[in-house]
């Protein structure tokens, strides 16, 4: 049995974990372990839509990651479209130069390589199994190559182990509010394909289609990788996948849509699709990326928040570890940053996710056609203030409509707005705040849920 001490252990070498370890090392922390259950050469290989804002790639390049040099970019799309279930309404978003489709494996390998260049020690093929508290430290059990047990001790764990984080679900002391309900995660089936003569709308574009009839309130995506290659997929809420398999729905649709598809790669994976959890920290623990459910709830897009949350956590680790300031209270600064950057906007977007998941196609067609649900503008409202202003303006129309899914929404948006702006400043206030916060989403869901 091997035993080692580290100043910081990061679980998961995905986008979040790499950025956390990288930032902590760059800011001066020296004994950092990065643990991943995959072999080194497969790290970064993940079933994904591969869409990310170009500004995040620029940020990485500025930090020193060789994004341009390593051929990370597959394509920059010209326009993005959101299309109604009856295909009669097409919102075109002016995303020129802003949305990239990347070569995902190469991207992950580049993040990893640069992180290891900072002196971080990688434990590849090594699964985090369990942990226990030992005075002011955490003792972790890792399993290498399926047989060798490694014990590591550290004052801080940053957990970037993805949607099924064991620390969030059972070991870290997070409560039920950190657990994903079935309707708060989508199973996505995705293929990378070659299509030689697709209809014009798919060429160099990114398309989203929402529908209750076809995807149970989930979505289909069609992302052009350039050179006749496409990243295509279908996501369906987990609460429905026994009745509607994403793979079957996807394959039936593709048969009808394209005549000449060559599949290069296919597979599935879960994405969280809800507001971030109320707290991402406990004594000696920080959750980042999917492990902290920090994703855009409308579609589960989590590449950019995983990069940012990892980077923020790594920087905080570098200042807090040397001073031994690692209590829940000391780490609250991370919660504050994540809440301001993502929690506020994603909380409002999560109400729109609940709406989209529970609106019949006929009503969605009407709402899109008559523009009282301008999905394009909602998707594109990247600033919190813009989203709130838009939602309030729309609320004036919704309050006149007969259905509670619309006429109750303005009031619930106001209450979520008011509640999120009172985000706790200390852990002591968290419990009562969480009850109110989670209750608001549950209330809207119960009001409109289609089961
Ligand atoms: C089908 C699909 C399509 C998507 N499309 C997009 C998109 O187009 N744009 C976008 O922005 N986002 C998209 N996402 C979401 C995005 O991929 C994630 O949000 C992002 O990868 C999260 O990064 P992460 O580092 O937090 O977690 P992950 O990328 O999941 O990394 C977790 C790492 O932890 C390791 N690990 C897990 N458990 C353990 C353990 N016990 N011990 C050791 N290591 C462990 C894993 O091997 C993995 O390397 C998509 C996701 C899916 C599934």
Short mmCIF file of C-alpha atoms and ligand atoms in Angstrom, two decimals:
data_model
loop_
_atom_site.label_atom_id
_atom_site.label_comp_id
_atom_site.label_asym_id
_atom_site.label_seq_id
_atom_site.Cartn_x
_atom_site.Cartn_y
_atom_site.Cartn_z
CA UNK A 1 0.00 0.00 0.00
CA UNK A 2 1.42 3.37 -1.11
CA UNK A 3 0.80 6.53 0.94
CA UNK A 4 1.52 10.17 -0.08
CA UNK A 5 0.75 13.72 1.04
CA UNK A 6 -0.35 16.52 -1.30
CA UNK A 7 -1.23 20.19 -0.84
CA UNK A 8 -4.14 19.69 -3.20
CA UNK A 9 -5.81 16.69 -4.84
CA UNK A 10 -7.98 17.31 -7.89
CA UNK A 11 -10.31 14.44 -8.82
CA UNK A 12 -11.00 14.22 -12.57
CA UNK A 13 -8.79 15.49 -15.37
CA UNK A 14 -11.68 16.82 -17.49
CA UNK A 15 -11.90 20.48 -18.44
CA UNK A 16 -12.78 21.53 -14.88
CA UNK A 17 -10.12 19.42 -13.16
CA UNK A 18 -7.31 20.38 -15.54
CA UNK A 19 -8.04 24.09 -15.17
CA UNK A 20 -8.17 23.79 -11.37
CA UNK A 21 -4.84 21.98 -11.14
CA UNK A 22 -3.31 24.30 -13.75
CA UNK A 23 -4.42 27.51 -11.98
CA UNK A 24 -3.34 26.27 -8.54
CA UNK A 25 0.11 25.34 -9.87
CA UNK A 26 0.49 28.61 -11.81
CA UNK A 27 -0.38 30.55 -8.66
CA UNK A 28 2.38 28.80 -6.74
CA UNK A 29 0.99 25.67 -5.10
CA UNK A 30 3.59 22.95 -5.51
CA UNK A 31 2.38 19.48 -4.47
CA UNK A 32 -0.68 18.86 -6.59
CA UNK A 33 -2.15 15.48 -7.58
CA UNK A 34 -4.57 15.08 -10.49
CA UNK A 35 -6.45 11.78 -10.41
CA UNK A 36 -8.35 10.25 -13.30
CA UNK A 37 -9.79 6.81 -13.79
CA UNK A 38 -8.91 6.89 -17.49
CA UNK A 39 -5.50 6.08 -18.98
CA UNK A 40 -3.62 9.28 -19.83
CA UNK A 41 -4.08 9.00 -23.58
CA UNK A 42 -7.88 8.72 -23.30
CA UNK A 43 -8.32 11.73 -21.03
CA UNK A 44 -10.46 14.36 -22.78
CA UNK A 45 -12.18 11.80 -24.98
CA UNK A 46 -15.79 12.48 -24.09
CA UNK A 47 -19.10 12.17 -25.90
CA UNK A 48 -20.01 15.81 -26.35
CA UNK A 49 -21.63 18.30 -28.72
CA UNK A 50 -18.22 20.02 -28.76
CA UNK A 51 -19.72 23.52 -28.95
CA UNK A 52 -17.98 26.31 -27.04
CA UNK A 53 -17.78 30.10 -27.30
CA UNK A 54 -14.68 31.23 -29.17
CA UNK A 55 -13.95 33.72 -26.39
CA UNK A 56 -13.22 30.79 -24.05
CA UNK A 57 -10.72 29.38 -26.51
CA UNK A 58 -9.12 32.84 -26.73
CA UNK A 59 -8.93 32.94 -22.93
CA UNK A 60 -7.15 29.57 -22.89
CA UNK A 61 -4.75 30.70 -25.60
CA UNK A 62 -3.92 33.82 -23.58
CA UNK A 63 -3.30 31.68 -20.51
CA UNK A 64 -0.71 29.74 -22.50
CA UNK A 65 -2.60 26.68 -23.82
CA UNK A 66 -1.61 26.02 -27.47
CA UNK A 67 -5.17 26.01 -28.81
CA UNK A 68 -4.29 27.30 -32.30
CA UNK A 69 -1.08 25.29 -32.55
CA UNK A 70 -2.79 22.00 -31.58
CA UNK A 71 -5.60 22.14 -34.11
CA UNK A 72 -8.37 22.30 -31.51
CA UNK A 73 -10.77 24.20 -33.71
CA UNK A 74 -12.88 22.10 -36.09
CA UNK A 75 -15.14 24.93 -37.22
CA UNK A 76 -16.60 28.32 -36.34
CA UNK A 77 -20.28 28.30 -37.22
CA UNK A 78 -21.86 31.10 -39.22
CA UNK A 79 -25.31 31.21 -37.65
CA UNK A 80 -27.23 29.38 -34.96
CA UNK A 81 -30.88 28.45 -35.41
CA UNK A 82 -33.64 27.51 -33.02
CA UNK A 83 -36.46 25.85 -34.87
CA UNK A 84 -40.06 25.28 -33.76
CA UNK A 85 -41.56 21.75 -33.62
CA UNK A 86 -43.63 22.38 -36.78
CA UNK A 87 -40.51 23.85 -38.48
CA UNK A 88 -42.39 27.03 -39.36
CA UNK A 89 -40.43 29.33 -37.07
CA UNK A 90 -36.67 29.68 -37.36
CA UNK A 91 -34.86 32.01 -34.97
CA UNK A 92 -31.53 32.90 -36.44
CA UNK A 93 -28.94 34.04 -33.94
CA UNK A 94 -26.13 36.25 -35.13
CA UNK A 95 -23.29 34.25 -33.61
CA UNK A 96 -20.73 34.96 -36.34
CA UNK A 97 -17.27 34.30 -34.96
CA UNK A 98 -18.62 33.40 -31.52
CA UNK A 99 -19.42 29.69 -31.52
CA UNK A 100 -16.72 27.11 -32.14
CA UNK A 101 -17.00 23.36 -32.62
CA UNK A 102 -13.86 21.69 -31.31
CA UNK A 103 -11.90 18.50 -31.66
CA UNK A 104 -12.78 17.32 -28.18
CA UNK A 105 -10.13 14.67 -27.52
CA UNK A 106 -7.32 16.89 -28.76
CA UNK A 107 -8.71 19.71 -26.63
CA UNK A 108 -8.68 17.56 -23.48
CA UNK A 109 -5.17 16.28 -24.23
CA UNK A 110 -3.92 19.85 -24.68
CA UNK A 111 -5.40 20.96 -21.34
CA UNK A 112 -3.84 17.94 -19.66
CA UNK A 113 -0.41 18.33 -21.22
CA UNK A 114 -0.10 21.99 -20.22
CA UNK A 115 -1.32 21.18 -16.71
CA UNK A 116 1.29 18.46 -16.31
CA UNK A 117 3.92 20.91 -17.63
CA UNK A 118 3.23 22.97 -14.48
CA UNK A 119 4.56 20.12 -12.33
CA UNK A 120 1.21 18.55 -11.43
CA UNK A 121 1.45 14.79 -10.76
CA UNK A 122 -1.04 12.68 -12.71
CA UNK A 123 -2.45 9.45 -11.30
CA UNK A 124 -3.84 7.88 -14.47
CA UNK A 125 -6.00 4.75 -14.48
CA UNK A 126 -6.74 5.64 -10.88
CA UNK A 127 -10.23 5.78 -9.42
CA UNK A 128 -11.14 7.79 -6.37
CA UNK A 129 -13.02 5.36 -4.11
CA UNK A 130 -13.62 6.92 -0.73
CA UNK A 131 -12.35 9.38 1.86
CA UNK A 132 -12.42 10.10 5.58
CA UNK A 133 -11.64 13.11 7.71
CA UNK A 134 -8.49 13.10 9.80
CA UNK A 135 -8.22 16.17 12.01
CA UNK A 136 -7.85 19.04 9.51
CA UNK A 137 -7.12 16.82 6.50
CA UNK A 138 -8.81 14.35 4.23
CA UNK A 139 -7.48 10.88 3.71
CA UNK A 140 -8.43 9.45 0.35
CA UNK A 141 -8.39 5.89 -0.97
CA UNK A 142 -7.54 5.56 -4.64
CA UNK A 143 -7.49 2.40 -6.71
CA UNK A 144 -4.84 2.24 -9.43
CA UNK A 145 -5.12 -0.21 -12.35
CA UNK A 146 -8.01 -1.91 -10.59
CA UNK A 147 -5.79 -3.52 -7.96
CA UNK A 148 -3.30 -1.23 -6.23
CA UNK A 149 -4.65 0.82 -3.30
CA UNK A 150 -3.09 4.24 -2.83
CA UNK A 151 -3.75 6.38 0.22
CA UNK A 152 -3.28 10.12 -0.16
CA UNK A 153 -3.70 12.82 2.45
CA UNK A 154 -4.52 16.41 1.59
CA UNK A 155 -5.96 19.53 3.21
CA UNK A 156 -8.10 20.24 0.11
CA UNK A 157 -9.94 18.21 -2.51
CA UNK A 158 -11.22 19.91 -5.64
CA UNK A 159 -13.75 17.55 -7.16
CA UNK A 160 -14.09 17.69 -10.94
CA UNK A 161 -15.25 14.10 -11.38
CA UNK A 162 -18.30 15.00 -13.45
CA UNK A 163 -22.04 14.46 -13.19
CA UNK A 164 -21.83 11.38 -10.94
CA UNK A 165 -19.52 12.93 -8.34
CA UNK A 166 -19.39 10.61 -5.32
CA UNK A 167 -18.46 13.53 -3.12
CA UNK A 168 -21.54 15.51 -4.12
CA UNK A 169 -23.83 12.48 -3.97
CA UNK A 170 -22.72 10.74 -0.78
CA UNK A 171 -19.32 11.41 0.78
CA UNK A 172 -18.98 15.18 1.09
CA UNK A 173 -21.86 16.00 3.43
CA UNK A 174 -23.94 17.74 0.74
CA UNK A 175 -27.67 17.37 1.31
CA UNK A 176 -30.57 16.18 -0.87
CA UNK A 177 -30.59 19.50 -2.70
CA UNK A 178 -27.35 18.47 -4.35
CA UNK A 179 -28.92 15.32 -5.82
CA UNK A 180 -30.13 15.33 -9.39
CA UNK A 181 -33.75 14.45 -10.00
CA UNK A 182 -34.54 12.50 -13.15
CA UNK A 183 -36.08 15.52 -14.86
CA UNK A 184 -32.93 17.54 -14.05
CA UNK A 185 -30.66 15.48 -16.31
CA UNK A 186 -30.84 14.46 -19.96
CA UNK A 187 -29.49 11.36 -21.58
CA UNK A 188 -27.96 12.37 -24.90
CA UNK A 189 -27.14 10.13 -27.83
CA UNK A 190 -24.59 11.69 -30.18
CA UNK A 191 -22.88 10.78 -33.44
CA UNK A 192 -20.09 12.38 -35.41
CA UNK A 193 -20.95 11.80 -39.06
CA UNK A 194 -20.02 12.60 -42.58
CA UNK A 195 -22.90 13.83 -44.75
CA UNK A 196 -21.97 14.58 -48.33
CA UNK A 197 -24.87 16.67 -49.52
CA UNK A 198 -26.93 17.96 -46.60
CA UNK A 199 -29.65 20.57 -47.05
CA UNK A 200 -28.24 24.09 -47.04
CA UNK A 201 -29.45 25.00 -43.54
CA UNK A 202 -27.06 22.51 -41.90
CA UNK A 203 -23.95 23.72 -43.69
CA UNK A 204 -21.66 25.66 -41.33
CA UNK A 205 -24.48 26.22 -38.87
CA UNK A 206 -25.58 25.13 -35.41
CA UNK A 207 -29.23 24.13 -35.02
CA UNK A 208 -31.37 23.34 -31.98
CA UNK A 209 -34.85 21.84 -32.19
CA UNK A 210 -37.10 21.53 -29.14
CA UNK A 211 -40.20 19.34 -29.10
CA UNK A 212 -42.34 17.53 -26.58
CA UNK A 213 -43.74 14.99 -29.06
CA UNK A 214 -40.32 13.89 -30.30
CA UNK A 215 -37.91 14.50 -27.45
CA UNK A 216 -40.19 14.84 -24.41
CA UNK A 217 -39.21 18.44 -23.90
CA UNK A 218 -35.56 17.71 -24.67
CA UNK A 219 -33.83 18.72 -27.87
CA UNK A 220 -31.96 17.74 -30.98
CA UNK A 221 -28.79 19.44 -32.06
CA UNK A 222 -27.03 19.63 -35.43
CA UNK A 223 -23.57 21.20 -35.27
CA UNK A 224 -21.42 21.58 -38.36
CA UNK A 225 -17.77 20.61 -37.92
CA UNK A 226 -16.94 21.90 -41.42
CA UNK A 227 -15.79 19.76 -44.36
CA UNK A 228 -19.12 17.85 -44.47
CA UNK A 229 -18.66 16.57 -40.93
CA UNK A 230 -21.38 16.99 -38.31
CA UNK A 231 -21.84 16.52 -34.59
CA UNK A 232 -25.49 15.45 -34.20
CA UNK A 233 -27.40 14.42 -31.13
CA UNK A 234 -30.63 14.04 -29.21
CA UNK A 235 -31.18 14.67 -25.51
CA UNK A 236 -34.20 13.42 -23.57
CA UNK A 237 -34.95 13.98 -19.86
CA UNK A 238 -34.03 10.90 -17.81
CA UNK A 239 -37.60 10.81 -16.51
CA UNK A 240 -38.72 9.78 -20.02
CA UNK A 241 -35.95 7.60 -21.41
CA UNK A 242 -37.70 4.29 -20.70
CA UNK A 243 -40.53 5.46 -22.96
CA UNK A 244 -38.40 7.31 -25.52
CA UNK A 245 -34.86 6.02 -26.05
CA UNK A 246 -32.62 8.88 -27.26
CA UNK A 247 -30.75 6.54 -29.60
CA UNK A 248 -33.95 5.26 -31.27
CA UNK A 249 -35.42 8.75 -31.53
CA UNK A 250 -32.15 10.01 -33.01
CA UNK A 251 -31.72 7.19 -35.51
CA UNK A 252 -35.32 7.32 -36.75
CA UNK A 253 -35.02 11.02 -37.27
CA UNK A 254 -31.71 10.83 -39.12
CA UNK A 255 -33.02 8.18 -41.50
CA UNK A 256 -35.76 10.58 -42.57
CA UNK A 257 -33.58 13.65 -42.60
CA UNK A 258 -30.41 12.66 -44.48
CA UNK A 259 -29.94 10.09 -47.22
CA UNK A 260 -26.18 9.58 -47.04
CA UNK A 261 -24.83 9.48 -43.50
CA UNK A 262 -21.49 7.83 -42.64
CA UNK A 263 -21.11 7.44 -38.91
CA UNK A 264 -17.57 8.09 -37.66
CA UNK A 265 -18.24 7.79 -33.93
CA UNK A 266 -21.31 7.31 -31.72
CA UNK A 267 -22.24 7.06 -28.06
CA UNK A 268 -24.19 8.52 -25.20
CA UNK A 269 -23.84 10.37 -21.93
CA UNK A 270 -25.78 12.24 -19.25
CA UNK A 271 -25.83 16.00 -18.87
CA UNK A 272 -27.13 17.88 -15.84
CA UNK A 273 -29.79 20.42 -16.82
CA UNK A 274 -30.72 22.47 -13.79
CA UNK A 275 -29.69 25.44 -11.65
CA UNK A 276 -26.36 25.02 -9.83
CA UNK A 277 -26.47 23.44 -6.38
CA UNK A 278 -26.92 25.88 -3.50
CA UNK A 279 -23.42 25.37 -2.10
CA UNK A 280 -20.29 24.02 -3.76
CA UNK A 281 -18.12 23.94 -0.66
CA UNK A 282 -17.76 22.01 2.56
CA UNK A 283 -14.80 21.93 4.94
CA UNK A 284 -11.74 21.02 2.77
CA UNK A 285 -13.86 20.42 -0.36
CA UNK A 286 -14.73 22.41 -3.50
CA UNK A 287 -16.96 21.11 -6.34
CA UNK A 288 -16.31 22.30 -9.89
CA UNK A 289 -17.82 21.78 -13.37
CA UNK A 290 -20.44 19.06 -13.79
CA UNK A 291 -19.65 17.74 -10.29
CA UNK A 292 -21.15 21.01 -9.00
CA UNK A 293 -23.91 20.99 -11.65
CA UNK A 294 -22.59 24.26 -13.05
CA UNK A 295 -24.11 24.12 -16.54
CA UNK A 296 -26.49 26.11 -18.69
CA UNK A 297 -29.81 24.46 -17.74
CA UNK A 298 -31.39 25.05 -21.15
CA UNK A 299 -29.14 22.49 -22.83
CA UNK A 300 -26.53 21.31 -20.32
CA UNK A 301 -23.71 23.21 -22.03
CA UNK A 302 -20.96 22.94 -19.45
CA UNK A 303 -17.62 23.38 -21.20
CA UNK A 304 -17.24 27.06 -20.46
CA UNK A 305 -18.51 26.90 -16.84
CA UNK A 306 -16.29 23.89 -16.17
CA UNK A 307 -13.26 25.83 -17.42
CA UNK A 308 -14.17 28.92 -15.42
CA UNK A 309 -15.19 27.17 -12.20
CA UNK A 310 -12.03 25.03 -12.30
CA UNK A 311 -9.86 28.08 -12.87
CA UNK A 312 -11.54 30.04 -10.05
CA UNK A 313 -11.27 27.09 -7.64
CA UNK A 314 -7.59 26.54 -8.48
CA UNK A 315 -6.75 30.17 -7.80
CA UNK A 316 -8.63 30.11 -4.50
CA UNK A 317 -6.80 26.91 -3.50
CA UNK A 318 -3.46 28.60 -4.10
CA UNK A 319 -4.26 31.36 -1.62
CA UNK A 320 -6.20 29.35 0.96
CA UNK A 321 -4.04 26.20 1.29
CA UNK A 322 -0.80 27.90 2.46
CA UNK A 323 -2.80 29.83 5.08
CA UNK A 324 -4.76 26.73 6.12
CA UNK A 325 -7.99 28.63 5.55
CA UNK A 326 -10.06 25.70 4.38
CA UNK A 327 -13.22 25.63 6.43
CA UNK A 328 -16.58 25.87 4.69
CA UNK A 329 -16.65 29.48 5.79
CA UNK A 330 -13.17 30.19 4.38
CA UNK A 331 -14.11 28.65 1.04
CA UNK A 332 -17.43 30.53 0.78
CA UNK A 333 -15.73 33.04 -1.46
CA UNK A 334 -15.91 30.37 -4.20
CA UNK A 335 -19.70 30.06 -3.76
CA UNK A 336 -20.04 33.80 -4.03
CA UNK A 337 -18.08 33.97 -7.27
CA UNK A 338 -19.93 31.04 -8.85
CA UNK A 339 -23.29 32.41 -7.79
CA UNK A 340 -22.59 35.84 -9.25
CA UNK A 341 -21.16 34.47 -12.46
CA UNK A 342 -23.60 31.62 -13.07
CA UNK A 343 -26.14 31.10 -10.27
CA UNK A 344 -28.13 34.25 -10.92
CA UNK A 345 -28.61 33.82 -14.67
CA UNK A 346 -28.86 30.03 -14.64
CA UNK A 347 -31.60 30.17 -11.99
CA UNK A 348 -33.81 32.19 -14.34
CA UNK A 349 -32.86 30.00 -17.31
CA UNK A 350 -33.84 26.95 -15.30
CA UNK A 351 -37.42 28.21 -15.16
CA UNK A 352 -37.36 28.37 -18.97
CA UNK A 353 -35.97 24.82 -19.01
CA UNK A 354 -38.93 23.64 -16.90
CA UNK A 355 -41.28 25.47 -19.26
CA UNK A 356 -39.71 23.95 -22.38
CA UNK A 357 -39.85 20.48 -20.86
CA UNK A 358 -43.55 20.72 -20.15
CA UNK A 359 -45.16 22.53 -23.04
CA UNK A 360 -47.11 20.64 -25.73
CA UNK A 361 -45.87 21.15 -29.28
CA UNK A 362 -49.05 22.97 -30.40
CA UNK A 363 -48.63 25.56 -27.70
CA UNK A 364 -44.88 25.89 -28.30
CA UNK A 365 -45.50 26.45 -32.02
CA UNK A 366 -48.00 29.18 -31.17
CA UNK A 367 -45.67 30.79 -28.61
CA UNK A 368 -42.77 30.81 -31.07
CA UNK A 369 -44.84 31.91 -34.05
CA UNK A 370 -46.48 34.79 -32.19
CA UNK A 371 -43.16 35.57 -30.50
CA UNK A 372 -44.40 35.66 -26.93
CA UNK A 373 -41.68 33.06 -26.23
CA UNK A 374 -38.73 34.42 -28.24
CA UNK A 375 -36.38 31.52 -27.58
CA UNK A 376 -33.64 33.04 -29.69
CA UNK A 377 -33.48 36.15 -27.52
CA UNK A 378 -33.63 34.06 -24.34
CA UNK A 379 -30.73 31.88 -25.53
CA UNK A 380 -28.78 34.93 -26.56
CA UNK A 381 -29.32 36.94 -23.34
CA UNK A 382 -25.83 36.29 -22.02
CA UNK A 383 -25.94 39.01 -19.39
CA UNK A 384 -28.08 38.53 -16.32
CA UNK A 385 -29.51 42.06 -16.53
CA UNK A 386 -30.51 41.57 -20.15
CA UNK A 387 -32.27 38.30 -19.29
CA UNK A 388 -34.17 39.86 -16.40
CA UNK A 389 -35.24 42.86 -18.47
CA UNK A 390 -36.42 40.60 -21.30
CA UNK A 391 -38.26 38.28 -18.89
CA UNK A 392 -40.08 41.20 -17.28
CA UNK A 393 -41.13 42.58 -20.64
CA UNK A 394 -42.44 39.16 -21.71
CA UNK A 395 -44.15 38.79 -18.34
CA UNK A 396 -46.53 41.60 -19.30
CA UNK A 397 -47.81 39.43 -22.18
CA UNK A 398 -47.74 36.12 -20.26
CA UNK A 399 -49.87 37.45 -17.42
CA UNK A 400 -52.72 37.90 -19.96
CA UNK A 401 -52.54 34.28 -21.18
CA UNK A 402 -54.93 31.61 -19.86
CA UNK A 403 -52.38 28.86 -19.05
CA UNK A 404 -50.54 28.81 -15.68
CA UNK A 405 -47.35 27.78 -17.47
CA UNK A 406 -47.29 31.36 -18.72
CA UNK A 407 -49.48 33.42 -16.44
CA UNK A 408 -47.78 32.21 -13.23
CA UNK A 409 -44.28 32.53 -14.65
CA UNK A 410 -43.76 36.30 -14.16
CA UNK A 411 -44.47 36.01 -10.45
CA UNK A 412 -42.17 32.98 -10.06
CA UNK A 413 -39.41 34.74 -12.00
CA UNK A 414 -39.71 37.73 -9.63
CA UNK A 415 -39.50 35.44 -6.61
CA UNK A 416 -36.47 33.59 -8.01
CA UNK A 417 -34.89 36.95 -8.82
CA UNK A 418 -35.52 38.23 -5.32
CA UNK A 419 -34.32 35.00 -3.68
CA UNK A 420 -31.13 34.63 -5.75
CA UNK A 421 -30.23 38.24 -4.95
CA UNK A 422 -30.29 37.28 -1.27
CA UNK A 423 -27.73 34.49 -1.70
CA UNK A 424 -26.33 33.66 1.77
CA UNK A 425 -23.15 35.37 2.84
CA UNK A 426 -22.30 32.62 5.36
CA UNK A 427 -22.98 28.87 5.63
CA UNK A 428 -25.31 29.45 8.62
CA UNK A 429 -27.91 31.10 6.40
CA UNK A 430 -27.79 28.39 3.76
CA UNK A 431 -30.39 25.92 5.03
CA UNK A 432 -33.36 28.26 5.17
CA UNK A 433 -32.33 29.96 1.92
CA UNK A 434 -32.00 26.62 0.12
CA UNK A 435 -35.44 25.54 1.23
CA UNK A 436 -36.96 28.64 -0.29
CA UNK A 437 -34.80 28.53 -3.44
CA UNK A 438 -35.38 24.86 -4.27
CA UNK A 439 -39.04 25.28 -3.35
CA UNK A 440 -39.53 27.83 -6.12
CA UNK A 441 -38.42 25.46 -8.87
CA UNK A 442 -40.45 22.63 -7.34
CA UNK A 443 -43.51 24.88 -7.20
CA UNK A 444 -43.30 25.81 -10.89
CA UNK A 445 -42.56 22.22 -11.89
CA UNK A 446 -45.54 20.87 -9.92
CA UNK A 447 -47.76 23.52 -11.46
CA UNK A 448 -47.02 22.61 -15.08
CA UNK A 449 -45.42 19.12 -15.13
CA UNK A 450 -46.53 16.76 -17.88
CA UNK A 451 -46.02 13.20 -16.63
C1 LIG B 1 -23.66 14.18 -25.17
C2 LIG B 1 -23.15 15.44 -24.55
C3 LIG B 1 -23.11 16.59 -25.30
C4 LIG B 1 -22.58 17.78 -24.74
N1 LIG B 1 -22.44 18.87 -25.53
C5 LIG B 1 -21.90 19.98 -25.03
C6 LIG B 1 -21.64 21.11 -25.85
O1 LIG B 1 -21.85 21.09 -27.06
N2 LIG B 1 -21.14 22.22 -25.27
C7 LIG B 1 -20.86 22.29 -23.94
O2 LIG B 1 -20.43 23.35 -23.46
N3 LIG B 1 -21.06 21.22 -23.15
C8 LIG B 1 -21.55 20.07 -23.65
N4 LIG B 1 -21.71 18.98 -22.85
C9 LIG B 1 -21.37 19.09 -21.43
C10 LIG B 1 -19.86 19.08 -21.22
O3 LIG B 1 -19.29 17.99 -21.89
C11 LIG B 1 -19.57 18.98 -19.72
O4 LIG B 1 -20.28 20.01 -19.06
C12 LIG B 1 -18.11 19.15 -19.42
O5 LIG B 1 -17.36 18.18 -20.08
C13 LIG B 1 -17.90 19.02 -17.92
O6 LIG B 1 -16.53 18.96 -17.65
P1 LIG B 1 -16.03 18.39 -16.27
O7 LIG B 1 -14.56 18.49 -16.30
O8 LIG B 1 -16.78 19.02 -15.17
O9 LIG B 1 -16.47 16.86 -16.25
P2 LIG B 1 -16.06 15.67 -17.22
O10 LIG B 1 -15.69 16.15 -18.56
O11 LIG B 1 -17.16 14.67 -17.13
O12 LIG B 1 -14.73 15.08 -16.58
C14 LIG B 1 -14.77 14.28 -15.42
C15 LIG B 1 -13.46 13.48 -15.34
O13 LIG B 1 -13.43 12.80 -14.10
C16 LIG B 1 -13.02 11.46 -14.29
N5 LIG B 1 -13.64 10.69 -13.19
C17 LIG B 1 -14.95 10.48 -12.96
N6 LIG B 1 -15.12 9.78 -11.82
C18 LIG B 1 -13.89 9.54 -11.33
C19 LIG B 1 -13.40 8.86 -10.17
N7 LIG B 1 -14.23 8.29 -9.26
N8 LIG B 1 -12.06 8.77 -9.96
C20 LIG B 1 -11.21 9.35 -10.87
N9 LIG B 1 -11.61 10.02 -11.98
C21 LIG B 1 -12.93 10.11 -12.20
C22 LIG B 1 -13.55 11.10 -15.67
O14 LIG B 1 -12.78 10.04 -16.22
C23 LIG B 1 -13.35 12.41 -16.43
O15 LIG B 1 -12.10 12.49 -17.05
C24 LIG B 1 -22.19 17.79 -23.39
C25 LIG B 1 -22.25 16.62 -22.61
C26 LIG B 1 -22.72 15.45 -23.19
C27 LIG B 1 -22.74 14.19 -22.36
#
